[in-house]
CSV table of C-alpha atoms and ligand atoms in Angstrom, one decimal:
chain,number,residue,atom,x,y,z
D,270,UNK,CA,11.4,19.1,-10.8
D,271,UNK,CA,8.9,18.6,-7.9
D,272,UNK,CA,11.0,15.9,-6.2
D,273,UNK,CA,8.7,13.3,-8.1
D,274,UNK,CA,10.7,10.7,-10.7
D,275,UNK,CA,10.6,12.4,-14.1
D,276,UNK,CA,8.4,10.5,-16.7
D,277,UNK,CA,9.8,11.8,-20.2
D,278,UNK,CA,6.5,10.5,-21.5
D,279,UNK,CA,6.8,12.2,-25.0
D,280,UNK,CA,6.4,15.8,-23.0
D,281,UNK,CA,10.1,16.4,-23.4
D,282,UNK,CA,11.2,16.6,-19.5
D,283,UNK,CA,8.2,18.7,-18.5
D,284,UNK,CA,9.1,15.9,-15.5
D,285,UNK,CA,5.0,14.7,-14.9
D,286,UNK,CA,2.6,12.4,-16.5
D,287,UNK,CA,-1.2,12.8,-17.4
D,288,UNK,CA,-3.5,10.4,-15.6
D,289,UNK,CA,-7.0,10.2,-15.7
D,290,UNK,CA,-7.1,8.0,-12.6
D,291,UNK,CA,-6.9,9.9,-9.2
D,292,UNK,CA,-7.3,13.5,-8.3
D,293,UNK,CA,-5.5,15.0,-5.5
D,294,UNK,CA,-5.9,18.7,-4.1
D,295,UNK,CA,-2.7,18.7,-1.8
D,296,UNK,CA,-4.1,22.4,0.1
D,297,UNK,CA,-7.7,21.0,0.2
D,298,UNK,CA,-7.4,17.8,1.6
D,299,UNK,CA,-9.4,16.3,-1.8
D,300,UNK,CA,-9.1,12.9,-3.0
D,301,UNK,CA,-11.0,11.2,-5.4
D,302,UNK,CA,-11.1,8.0,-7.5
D,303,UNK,CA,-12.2,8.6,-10.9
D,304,UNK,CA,-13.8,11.7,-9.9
D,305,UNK,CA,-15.5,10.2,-7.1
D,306,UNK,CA,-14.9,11.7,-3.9
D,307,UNK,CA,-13.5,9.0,-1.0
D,308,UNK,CA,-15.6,9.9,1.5
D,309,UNK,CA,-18.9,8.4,-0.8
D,310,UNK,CA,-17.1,4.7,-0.6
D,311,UNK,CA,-17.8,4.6,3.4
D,312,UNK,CA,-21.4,4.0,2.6
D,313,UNK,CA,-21.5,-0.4,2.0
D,314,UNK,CA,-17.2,0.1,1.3
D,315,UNK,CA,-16.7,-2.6,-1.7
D,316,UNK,CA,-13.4,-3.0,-2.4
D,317,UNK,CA,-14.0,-5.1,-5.7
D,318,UNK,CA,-16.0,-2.6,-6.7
D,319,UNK,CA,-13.2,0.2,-6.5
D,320,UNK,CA,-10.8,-2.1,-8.4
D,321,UNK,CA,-13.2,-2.4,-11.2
D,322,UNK,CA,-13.9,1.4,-10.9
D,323,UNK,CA,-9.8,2.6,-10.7
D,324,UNK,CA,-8.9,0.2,-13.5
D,325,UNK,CA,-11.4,0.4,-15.8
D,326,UNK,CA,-12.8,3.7,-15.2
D,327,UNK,CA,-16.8,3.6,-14.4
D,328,UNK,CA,-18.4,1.5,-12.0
D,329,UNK,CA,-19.2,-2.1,-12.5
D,330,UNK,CA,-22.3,-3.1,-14.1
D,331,UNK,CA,-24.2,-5.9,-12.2
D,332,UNK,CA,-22.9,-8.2,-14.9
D,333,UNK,CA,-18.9,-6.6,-14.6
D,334,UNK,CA,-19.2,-6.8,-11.7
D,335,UNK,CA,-20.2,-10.4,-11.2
D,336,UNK,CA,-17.6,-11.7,-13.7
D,337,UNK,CA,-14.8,-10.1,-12.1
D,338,UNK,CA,-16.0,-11.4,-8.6
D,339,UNK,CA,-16.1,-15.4,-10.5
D,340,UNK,CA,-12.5,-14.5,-11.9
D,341,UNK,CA,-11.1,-13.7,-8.1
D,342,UNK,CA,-12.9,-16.8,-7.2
D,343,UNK,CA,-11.6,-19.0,-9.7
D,344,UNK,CA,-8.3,-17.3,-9.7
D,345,UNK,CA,-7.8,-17.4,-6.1
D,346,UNK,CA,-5.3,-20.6,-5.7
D,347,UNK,CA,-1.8,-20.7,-6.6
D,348,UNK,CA,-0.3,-23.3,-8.6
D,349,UNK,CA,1.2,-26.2,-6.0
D,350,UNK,CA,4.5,-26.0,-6.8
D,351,UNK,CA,4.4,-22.3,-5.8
D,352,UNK,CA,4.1,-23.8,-2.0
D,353,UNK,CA,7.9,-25.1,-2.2
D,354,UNK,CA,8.8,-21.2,-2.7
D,355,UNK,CA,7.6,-20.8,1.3
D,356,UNK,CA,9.6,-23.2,2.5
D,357,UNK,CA,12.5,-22.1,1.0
D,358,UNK,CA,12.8,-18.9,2.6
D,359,UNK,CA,13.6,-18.5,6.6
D,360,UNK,CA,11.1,-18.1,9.1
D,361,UNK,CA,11.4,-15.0,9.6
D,362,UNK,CA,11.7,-13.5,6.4
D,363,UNK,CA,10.2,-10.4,6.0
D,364,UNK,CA,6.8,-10.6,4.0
D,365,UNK,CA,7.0,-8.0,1.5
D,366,UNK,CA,10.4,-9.7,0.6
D,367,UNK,CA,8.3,-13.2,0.1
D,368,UNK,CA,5.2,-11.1,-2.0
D,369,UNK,CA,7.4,-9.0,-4.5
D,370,UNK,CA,9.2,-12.5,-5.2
D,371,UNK,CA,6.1,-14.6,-5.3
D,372,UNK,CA,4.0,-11.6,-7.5
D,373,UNK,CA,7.2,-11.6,-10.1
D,374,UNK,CA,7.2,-15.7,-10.4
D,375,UNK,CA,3.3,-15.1,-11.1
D,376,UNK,CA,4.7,-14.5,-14.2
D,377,UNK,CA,6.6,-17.4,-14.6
D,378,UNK,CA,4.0,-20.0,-13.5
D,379,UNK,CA,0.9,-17.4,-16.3
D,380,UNK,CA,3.6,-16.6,-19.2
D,381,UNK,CA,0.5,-15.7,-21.5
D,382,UNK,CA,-0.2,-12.7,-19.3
D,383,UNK,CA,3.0,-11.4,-19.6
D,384,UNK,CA,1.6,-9.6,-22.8
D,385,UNK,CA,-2.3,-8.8,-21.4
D,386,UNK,CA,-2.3,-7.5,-24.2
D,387,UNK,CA,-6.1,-8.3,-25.1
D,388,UNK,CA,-8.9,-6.9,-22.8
D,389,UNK,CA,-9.4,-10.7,-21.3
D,390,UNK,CA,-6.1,-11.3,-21.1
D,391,UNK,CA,-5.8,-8.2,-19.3
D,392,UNK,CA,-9.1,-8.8,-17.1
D,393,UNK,CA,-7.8,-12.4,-16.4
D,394,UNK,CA,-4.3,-11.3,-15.0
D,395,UNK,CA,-5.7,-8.2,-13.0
D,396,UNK,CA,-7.8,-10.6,-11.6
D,397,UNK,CA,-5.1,-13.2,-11.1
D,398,UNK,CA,-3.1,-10.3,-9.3
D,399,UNK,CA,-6.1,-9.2,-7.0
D,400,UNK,CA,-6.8,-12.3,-6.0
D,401,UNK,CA,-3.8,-14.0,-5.3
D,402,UNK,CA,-1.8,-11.8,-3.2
D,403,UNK,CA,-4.5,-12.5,-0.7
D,404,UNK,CA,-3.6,-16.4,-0.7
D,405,UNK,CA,0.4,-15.3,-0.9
D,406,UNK,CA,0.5,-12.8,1.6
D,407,UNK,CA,-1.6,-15.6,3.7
D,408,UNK,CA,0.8,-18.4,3.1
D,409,UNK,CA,4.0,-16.4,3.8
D,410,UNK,CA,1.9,-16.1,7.7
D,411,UNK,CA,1.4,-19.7,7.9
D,412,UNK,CA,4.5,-20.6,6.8
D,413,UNK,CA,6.2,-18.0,8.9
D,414,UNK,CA,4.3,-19.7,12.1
D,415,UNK,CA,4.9,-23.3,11.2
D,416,UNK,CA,1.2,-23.6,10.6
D,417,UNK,CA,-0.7,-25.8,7.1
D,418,UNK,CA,-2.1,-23.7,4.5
D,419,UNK,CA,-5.9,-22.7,4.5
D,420,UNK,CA,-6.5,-23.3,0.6
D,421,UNK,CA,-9.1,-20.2,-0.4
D,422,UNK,CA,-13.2,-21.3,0.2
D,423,UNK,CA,-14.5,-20.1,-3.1
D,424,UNK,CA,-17.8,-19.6,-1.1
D,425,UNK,CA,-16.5,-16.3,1.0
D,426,UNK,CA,-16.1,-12.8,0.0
D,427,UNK,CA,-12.9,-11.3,-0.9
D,428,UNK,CA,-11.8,-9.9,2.8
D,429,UNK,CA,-13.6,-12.8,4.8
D,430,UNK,CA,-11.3,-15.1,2.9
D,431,UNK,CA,-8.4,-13.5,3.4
D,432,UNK,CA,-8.9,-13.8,6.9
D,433,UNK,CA,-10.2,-17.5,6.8
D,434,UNK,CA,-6.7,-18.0,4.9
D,435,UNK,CA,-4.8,-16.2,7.4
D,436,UNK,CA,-6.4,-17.4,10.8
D,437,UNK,CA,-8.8,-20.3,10.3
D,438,UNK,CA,-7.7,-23.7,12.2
D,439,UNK,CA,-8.5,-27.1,11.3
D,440,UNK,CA,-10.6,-26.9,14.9
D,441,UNK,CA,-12.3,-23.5,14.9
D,442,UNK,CA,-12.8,-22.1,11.0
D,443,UNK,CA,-12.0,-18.1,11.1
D,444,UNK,CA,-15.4,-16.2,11.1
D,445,UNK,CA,-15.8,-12.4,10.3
D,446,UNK,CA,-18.3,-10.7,11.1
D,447,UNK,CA,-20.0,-7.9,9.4
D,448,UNK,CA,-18.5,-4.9,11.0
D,449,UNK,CA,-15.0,-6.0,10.6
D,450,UNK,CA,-15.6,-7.2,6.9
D,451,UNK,CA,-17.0,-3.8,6.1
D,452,UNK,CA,-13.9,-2.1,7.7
D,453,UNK,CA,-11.4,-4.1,6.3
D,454,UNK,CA,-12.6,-3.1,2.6
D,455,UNK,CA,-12.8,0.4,4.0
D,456,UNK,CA,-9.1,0.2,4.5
D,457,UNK,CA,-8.1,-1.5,1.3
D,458,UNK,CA,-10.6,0.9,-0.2
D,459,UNK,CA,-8.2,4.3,1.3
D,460,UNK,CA,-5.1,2.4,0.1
D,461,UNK,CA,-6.0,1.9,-3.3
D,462,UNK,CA,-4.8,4.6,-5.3
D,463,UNK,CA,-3.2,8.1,-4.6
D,464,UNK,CA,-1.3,9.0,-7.9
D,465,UNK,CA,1.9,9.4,-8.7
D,466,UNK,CA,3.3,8.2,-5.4
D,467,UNK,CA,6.8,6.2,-4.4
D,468,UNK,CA,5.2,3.0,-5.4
D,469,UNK,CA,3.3,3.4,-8.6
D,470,UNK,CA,5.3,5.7,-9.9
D,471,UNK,CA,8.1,2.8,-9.6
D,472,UNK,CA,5.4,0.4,-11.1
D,473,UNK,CA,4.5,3.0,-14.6
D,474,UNK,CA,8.6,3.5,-14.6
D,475,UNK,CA,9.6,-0.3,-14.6
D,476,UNK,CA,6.0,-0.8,-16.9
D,477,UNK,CA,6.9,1.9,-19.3
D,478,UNK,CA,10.0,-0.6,-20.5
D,479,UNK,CA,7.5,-3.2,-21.7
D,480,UNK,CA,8.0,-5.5,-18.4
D,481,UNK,CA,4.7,-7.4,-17.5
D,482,UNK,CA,2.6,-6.5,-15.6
D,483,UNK,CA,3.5,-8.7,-12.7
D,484,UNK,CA,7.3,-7.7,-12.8
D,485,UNK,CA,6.1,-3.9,-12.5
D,486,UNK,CA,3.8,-5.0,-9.8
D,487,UNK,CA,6.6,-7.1,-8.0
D,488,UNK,CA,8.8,-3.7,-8.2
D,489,UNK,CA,5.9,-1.3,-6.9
D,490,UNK,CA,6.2,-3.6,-3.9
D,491,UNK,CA,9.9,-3.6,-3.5
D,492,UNK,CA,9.1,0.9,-3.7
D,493,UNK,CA,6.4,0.3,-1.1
D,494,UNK,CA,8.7,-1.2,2.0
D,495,UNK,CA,10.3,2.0,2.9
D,496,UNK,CA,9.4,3.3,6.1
D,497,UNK,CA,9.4,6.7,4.4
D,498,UNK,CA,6.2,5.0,2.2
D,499,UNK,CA,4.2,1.9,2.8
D,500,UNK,CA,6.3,0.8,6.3
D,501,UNK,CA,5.4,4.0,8.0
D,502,UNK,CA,2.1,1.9,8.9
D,503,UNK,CA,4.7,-0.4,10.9
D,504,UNK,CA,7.1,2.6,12.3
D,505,UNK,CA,4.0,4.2,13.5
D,506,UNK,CA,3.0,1.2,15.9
D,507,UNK,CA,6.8,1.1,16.8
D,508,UNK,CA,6.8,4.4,17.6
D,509,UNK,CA,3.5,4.1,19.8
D,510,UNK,CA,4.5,0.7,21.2
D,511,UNK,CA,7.9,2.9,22.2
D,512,UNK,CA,5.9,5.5,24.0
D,513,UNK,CA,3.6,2.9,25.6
D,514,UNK,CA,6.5,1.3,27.3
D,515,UNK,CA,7.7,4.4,28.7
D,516,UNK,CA,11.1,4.5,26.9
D,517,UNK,CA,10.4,8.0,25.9
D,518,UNK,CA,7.4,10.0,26.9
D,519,UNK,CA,5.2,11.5,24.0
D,520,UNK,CA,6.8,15.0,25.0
D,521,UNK,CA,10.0,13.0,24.9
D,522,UNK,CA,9.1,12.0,21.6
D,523,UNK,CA,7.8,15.1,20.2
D,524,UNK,CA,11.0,16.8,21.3
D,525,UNK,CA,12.9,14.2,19.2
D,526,UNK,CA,11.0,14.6,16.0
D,527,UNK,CA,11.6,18.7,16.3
D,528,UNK,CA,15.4,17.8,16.3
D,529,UNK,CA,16.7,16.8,13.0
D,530,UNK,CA,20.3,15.5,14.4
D,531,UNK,CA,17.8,13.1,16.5
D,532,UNK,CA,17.0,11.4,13.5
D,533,UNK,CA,13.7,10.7,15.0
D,534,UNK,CA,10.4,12.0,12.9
D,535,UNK,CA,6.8,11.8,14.2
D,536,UNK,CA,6.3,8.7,12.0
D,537,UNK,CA,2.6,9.0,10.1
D,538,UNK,CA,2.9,12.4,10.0
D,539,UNK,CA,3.6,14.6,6.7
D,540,UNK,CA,3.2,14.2,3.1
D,541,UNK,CA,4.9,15.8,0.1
D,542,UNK,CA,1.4,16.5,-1.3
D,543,UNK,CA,-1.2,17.0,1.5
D,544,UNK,CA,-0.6,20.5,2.8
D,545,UNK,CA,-3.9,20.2,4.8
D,546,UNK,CA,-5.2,17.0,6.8
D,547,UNK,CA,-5.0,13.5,5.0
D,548,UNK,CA,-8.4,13.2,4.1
D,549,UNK,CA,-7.7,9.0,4.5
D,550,UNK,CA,-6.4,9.9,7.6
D,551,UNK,CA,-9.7,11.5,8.9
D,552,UNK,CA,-12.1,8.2,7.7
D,553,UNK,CA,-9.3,5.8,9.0
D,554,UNK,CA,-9.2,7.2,12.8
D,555,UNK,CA,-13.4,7.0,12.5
D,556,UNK,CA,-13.1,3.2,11.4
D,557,UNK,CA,-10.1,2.8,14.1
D,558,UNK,CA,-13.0,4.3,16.8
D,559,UNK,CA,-15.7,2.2,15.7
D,560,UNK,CA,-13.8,-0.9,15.2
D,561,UNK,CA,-12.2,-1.0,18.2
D,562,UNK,CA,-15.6,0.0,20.4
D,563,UNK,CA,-17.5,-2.8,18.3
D,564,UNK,CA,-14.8,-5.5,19.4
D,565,UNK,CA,-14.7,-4.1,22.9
D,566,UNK,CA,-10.6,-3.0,22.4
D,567,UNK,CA,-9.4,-0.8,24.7
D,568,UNK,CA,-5.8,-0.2,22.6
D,569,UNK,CA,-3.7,2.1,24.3
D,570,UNK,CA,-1.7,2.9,21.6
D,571,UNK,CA,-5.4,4.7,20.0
D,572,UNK,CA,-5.0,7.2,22.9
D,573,UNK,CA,-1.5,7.7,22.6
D,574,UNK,CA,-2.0,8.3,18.8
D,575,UNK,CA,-4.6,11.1,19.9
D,576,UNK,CA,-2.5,12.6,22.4
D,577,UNK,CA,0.1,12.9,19.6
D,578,UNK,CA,-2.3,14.2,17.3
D,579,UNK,CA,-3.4,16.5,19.5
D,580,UNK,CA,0.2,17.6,20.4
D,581,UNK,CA,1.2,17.6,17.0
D,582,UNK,CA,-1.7,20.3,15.2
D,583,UNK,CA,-1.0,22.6,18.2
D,584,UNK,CA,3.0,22.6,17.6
D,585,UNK,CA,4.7,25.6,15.9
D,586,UNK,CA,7.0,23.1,14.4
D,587,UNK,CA,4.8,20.7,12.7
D,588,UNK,CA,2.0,23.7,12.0
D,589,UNK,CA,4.3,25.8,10.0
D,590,UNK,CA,5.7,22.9,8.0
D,591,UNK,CA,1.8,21.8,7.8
D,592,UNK,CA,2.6,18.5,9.0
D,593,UNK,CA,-0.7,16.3,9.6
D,594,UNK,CA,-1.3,12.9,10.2
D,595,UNK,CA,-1.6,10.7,6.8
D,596,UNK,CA,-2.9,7.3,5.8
D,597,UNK,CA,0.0,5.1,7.8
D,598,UNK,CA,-1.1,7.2,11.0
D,599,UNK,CA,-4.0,5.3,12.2
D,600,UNK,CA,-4.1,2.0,10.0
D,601,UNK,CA,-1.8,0.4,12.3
D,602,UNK,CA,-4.1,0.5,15.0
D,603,UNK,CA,-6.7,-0.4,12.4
D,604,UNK,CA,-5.2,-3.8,11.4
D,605,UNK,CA,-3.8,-4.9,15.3
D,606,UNK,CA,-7.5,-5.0,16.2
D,607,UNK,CA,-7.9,-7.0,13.0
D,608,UNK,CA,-5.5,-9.7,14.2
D,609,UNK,CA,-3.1,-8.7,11.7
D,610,UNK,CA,0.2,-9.3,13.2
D,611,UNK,CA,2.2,-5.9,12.5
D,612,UNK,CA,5.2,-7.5,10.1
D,613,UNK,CA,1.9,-7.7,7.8
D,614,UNK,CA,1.0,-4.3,8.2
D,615,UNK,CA,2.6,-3.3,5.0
D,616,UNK,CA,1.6,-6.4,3.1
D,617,UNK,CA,-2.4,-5.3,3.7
D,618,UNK,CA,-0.9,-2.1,2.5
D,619,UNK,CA,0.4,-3.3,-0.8
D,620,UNK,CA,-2.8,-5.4,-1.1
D,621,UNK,CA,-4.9,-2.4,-1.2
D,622,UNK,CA,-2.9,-1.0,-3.7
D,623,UNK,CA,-2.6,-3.3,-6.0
D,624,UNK,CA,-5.5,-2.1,-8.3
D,625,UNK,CA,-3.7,1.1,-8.4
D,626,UNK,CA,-0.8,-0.1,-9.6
D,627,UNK,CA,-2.7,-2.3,-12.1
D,628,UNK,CA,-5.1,0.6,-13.1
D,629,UNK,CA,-1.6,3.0,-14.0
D,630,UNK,CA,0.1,0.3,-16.0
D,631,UNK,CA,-2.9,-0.3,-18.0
D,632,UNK,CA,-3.4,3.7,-18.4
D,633,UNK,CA,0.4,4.0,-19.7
D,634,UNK,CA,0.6,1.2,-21.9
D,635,UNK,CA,-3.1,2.6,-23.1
D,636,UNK,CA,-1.4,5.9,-23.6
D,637,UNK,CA,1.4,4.1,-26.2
D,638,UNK,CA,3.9,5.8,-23.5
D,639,UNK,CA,7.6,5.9,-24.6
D,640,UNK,CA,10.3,4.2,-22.3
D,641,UNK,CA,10.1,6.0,-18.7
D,642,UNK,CA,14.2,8.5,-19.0
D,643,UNK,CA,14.8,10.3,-16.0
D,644,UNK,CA,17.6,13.0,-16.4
D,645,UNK,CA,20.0,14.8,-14.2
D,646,UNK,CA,22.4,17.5,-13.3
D,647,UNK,CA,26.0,16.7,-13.2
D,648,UNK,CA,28.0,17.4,-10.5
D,649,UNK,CA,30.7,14.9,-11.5
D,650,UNK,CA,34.7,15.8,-12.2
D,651,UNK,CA,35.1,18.0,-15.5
D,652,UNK,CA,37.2,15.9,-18.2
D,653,UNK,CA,40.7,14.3,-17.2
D,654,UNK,CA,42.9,11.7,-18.3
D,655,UNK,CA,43.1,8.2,-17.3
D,656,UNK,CA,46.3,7.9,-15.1
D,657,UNK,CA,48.2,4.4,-15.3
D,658,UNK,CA,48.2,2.8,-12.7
D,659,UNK,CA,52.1,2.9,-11.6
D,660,UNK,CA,51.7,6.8,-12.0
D,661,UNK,CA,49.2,7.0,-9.3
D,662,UNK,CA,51.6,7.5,-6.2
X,877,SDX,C1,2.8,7.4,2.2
X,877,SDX,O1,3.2,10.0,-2.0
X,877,SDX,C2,2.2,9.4,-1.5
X,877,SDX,O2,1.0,9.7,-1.9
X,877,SDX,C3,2.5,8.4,-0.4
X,877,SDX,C4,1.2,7.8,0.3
X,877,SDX,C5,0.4,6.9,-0.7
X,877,SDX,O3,-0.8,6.8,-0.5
X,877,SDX,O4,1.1,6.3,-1.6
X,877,SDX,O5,0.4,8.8,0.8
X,877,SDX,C6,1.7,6.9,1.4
X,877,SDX,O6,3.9,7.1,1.9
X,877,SDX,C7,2.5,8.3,3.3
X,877,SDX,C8,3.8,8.9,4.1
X,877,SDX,C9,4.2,7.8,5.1
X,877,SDX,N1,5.5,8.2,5.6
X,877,SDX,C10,5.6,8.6,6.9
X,877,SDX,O7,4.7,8.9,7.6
X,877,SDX,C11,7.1,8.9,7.3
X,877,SDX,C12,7.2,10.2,8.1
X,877,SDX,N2,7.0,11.3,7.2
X,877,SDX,C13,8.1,12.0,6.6
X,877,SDX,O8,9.2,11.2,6.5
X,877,SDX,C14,7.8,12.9,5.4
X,877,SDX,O9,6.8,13.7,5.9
X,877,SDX,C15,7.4,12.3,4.1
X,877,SDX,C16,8.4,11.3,3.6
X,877,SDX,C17,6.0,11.7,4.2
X,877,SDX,C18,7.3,13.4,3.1
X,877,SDX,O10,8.6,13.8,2.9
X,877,SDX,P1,9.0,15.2,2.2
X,877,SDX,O11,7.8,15.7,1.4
X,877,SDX,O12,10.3,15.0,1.4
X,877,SDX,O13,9.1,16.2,3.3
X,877,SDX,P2,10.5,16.6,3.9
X,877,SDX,O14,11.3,15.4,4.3
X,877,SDX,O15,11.2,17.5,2.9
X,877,SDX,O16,10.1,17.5,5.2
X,877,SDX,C19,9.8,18.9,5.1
X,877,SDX,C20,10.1,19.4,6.4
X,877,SDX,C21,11.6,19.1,6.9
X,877,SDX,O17,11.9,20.0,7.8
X,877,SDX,P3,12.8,21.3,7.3
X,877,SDX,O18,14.0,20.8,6.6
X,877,SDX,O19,11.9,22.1,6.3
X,877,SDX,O20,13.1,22.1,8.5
X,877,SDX,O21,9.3,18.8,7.4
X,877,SDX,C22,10.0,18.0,8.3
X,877,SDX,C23,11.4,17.8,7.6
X,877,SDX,O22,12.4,17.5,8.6
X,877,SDX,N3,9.3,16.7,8.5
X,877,SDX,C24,9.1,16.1,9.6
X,877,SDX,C25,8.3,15.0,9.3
X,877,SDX,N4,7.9,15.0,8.0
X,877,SDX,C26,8.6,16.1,7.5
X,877,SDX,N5,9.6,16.3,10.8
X,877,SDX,C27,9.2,15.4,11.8
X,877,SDX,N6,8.4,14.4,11.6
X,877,SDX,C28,7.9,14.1,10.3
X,877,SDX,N7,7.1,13.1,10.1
């Protein structure tokens, strides 16, 4: 097989699934979202609108698109006792830990989404989904810094109150502004989908037994931790932050990454399907340059990343493996300017992806697809007899 998990989807083991959802061209650097090339969403980026577009397939009518936006509104709390679930994890538990158990007691506290199996239903819990892991992902920050809760303010957009819920005080009320709201759905935006990765692939696999939709979900973030997926975003600021400090020097570092005993590896950097640049990659270091000039950031870790880049696309090493920088190369530097502290990084991450996830659960279980079966060679020991265990020496 390709390396990807094996869908037996009724193709016998032919090993891949058919998805109407996202198009990738690996060699050309393409990407689109129901046939709609990324690059068009960095005009006015709405992120709502790309959920509505990745799930159900066209882009929402003024109606659609209205409802949906009333649903995320409405469905933006969590029930109360969900709050007693923060406080009994410890400080510093990690976030995705505290999102993939809070998305899969969703399902506890909304048993009659478990099904979806109508079209509200399934509107209602993709909305419950969309919205909420905004005000979970914000509680698991306040809790984690001793601080009280922001409850959602039905009157703000998706992004602005996420970032009311994560930084507002009872004093000074979190305001953002224009720029940075437009940015931040940019980023969700280039999360939101990108086929059969780590991730969703987990998500169709754990769907494709008949689990809910929010127990698929919770898995797809359990998938999405890995450094080697979702927490590159976090190594990569690690790995500048390292360099910043002078522990290693980029040519240091570069030297490291070329040396597989080092264990070391240019972190952001490299895809199993992008054989050419990252096209996310591209748009995400124009929003990191324009972000950071229209807060007046000067990050060093944005020059570094260059200086890397740079490095990097002129390197034998990385040029014949056609190595390039991917999505988790420049989002880091993205969300630090945002505020975001960086053991959220891969939360935002997850956020963006979640209509993604949503939109290839719906597609499978739309496609009547049988029971997700993986096989295998084995290597294993030919057949022998049990030995008793006072004739084992
Ligand atoms: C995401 O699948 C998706 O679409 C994922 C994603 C999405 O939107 O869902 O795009 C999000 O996960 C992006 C990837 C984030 N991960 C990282 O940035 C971690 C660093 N990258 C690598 O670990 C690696 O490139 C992967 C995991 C991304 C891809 O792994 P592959 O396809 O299995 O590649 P490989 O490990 O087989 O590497 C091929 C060669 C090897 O050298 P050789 O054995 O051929 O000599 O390239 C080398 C590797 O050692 N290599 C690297 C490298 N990535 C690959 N060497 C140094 N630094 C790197 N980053």
């Amino acid at each position: 097989t390709t390396g990807y998990i094996t869908l037996d989807q009724g193709y016998g083991n032919t090993g891949s699934c058919e998805s109407a959802i996202t198009y990738i061209d690996g060699d050309a650097g393409i990407l689109r979202y129901r046939g709609i090339p990324i690059e068009q969403f960095a005009n006015r980026p709405n992120f709502i609108e790309v959920c509505w577009l990745l799930i159900f397939g066209n882009l929402p009518t003024a109606a659609e698109y209205g409802d949906f936006s009333e649903r995320l509104t409405r469905h933006a709390m969590l029930n109360e006792s969900m709050k007693h679930h923060f406080q009994g994890f410890p400080t510093q538990a990690p976030p995705m830990a505290i999102l993939s158990a809070m998305i899969n007691a969703l399902s506890c506290f909304h048993p009659d989404m478990n099904g979806a199996d109508s079209d509200d239903q399934f509107i209602a819990a993709a909305a419950r989904l969309i919205s909420k892991i905004r005000t979970i992902a914000a509680f698991a920050h306040r809790s984690s810094i001793g601080r009280t809760y922001n409850y959602p303010n039905p009157k703000l957009l998706y992004v602005e109150n996420f970032m009311h819920m994560m930084f507002s005080e009872p004093h000074a009320p979190h305001e953002t502004d224009e720029i940075v709201r437009l940015a931040f759905n940019l980023v969700l935006i280039l999360h939101a989908d990108h086929e059969q990765n780590c991730s969703t692939s987990t998500v169709r696999m754990v769907g494709s037994s008949g689990a809910n939709l929010f127990a698929s979900c919770a898995a797809g973030v359990c998938a999405l931790w890995g450094p080697l997926h979702g927490g590159a975003n976090v190594a990569v600021l690690d790995m500048l932050e390292q360099i910043h400090q002078g522990d290693l020097s980029v040519e240091e570092y570069m030297r490291l990454a070329k040396d597989k005993n080092s264990g070391v590896r240019l972190m952001g950097f490299g895809h199993r399907v992008y054989k050419n640049f990252d096209p996310r990659a591209k748009m995400l270091q124009e929003v990191a340059e324009k972000l950071l000039k229209h807060l007046n950031i000067n990050d060093p870790l944005l020059e570094i990343g260059r200086r890397l880049e740079e490095i990097a696309l002129n390197d034998s090493y990385f040029v014949e493996r056609k190595l390039y920088p991917n999505v988790d190369f420049y989002s880091g530097i993205i969300l630090r300017a945002l505020g975001i502290p960086t053991n959220m990084f891969t939360v935002i991450f997850a956020m963006g992806r979640m209509p993604g996830w949503i939109a290839h659960w719906r597609e499978q279980n739309l496609q009547g697809a049988r029971i997700g079966r993986p096989r295998q060679i084995y290597t294993g020991p030919t057949e022998h007899d049990y030995v008793p265990r006072d004739q084992r020496g």
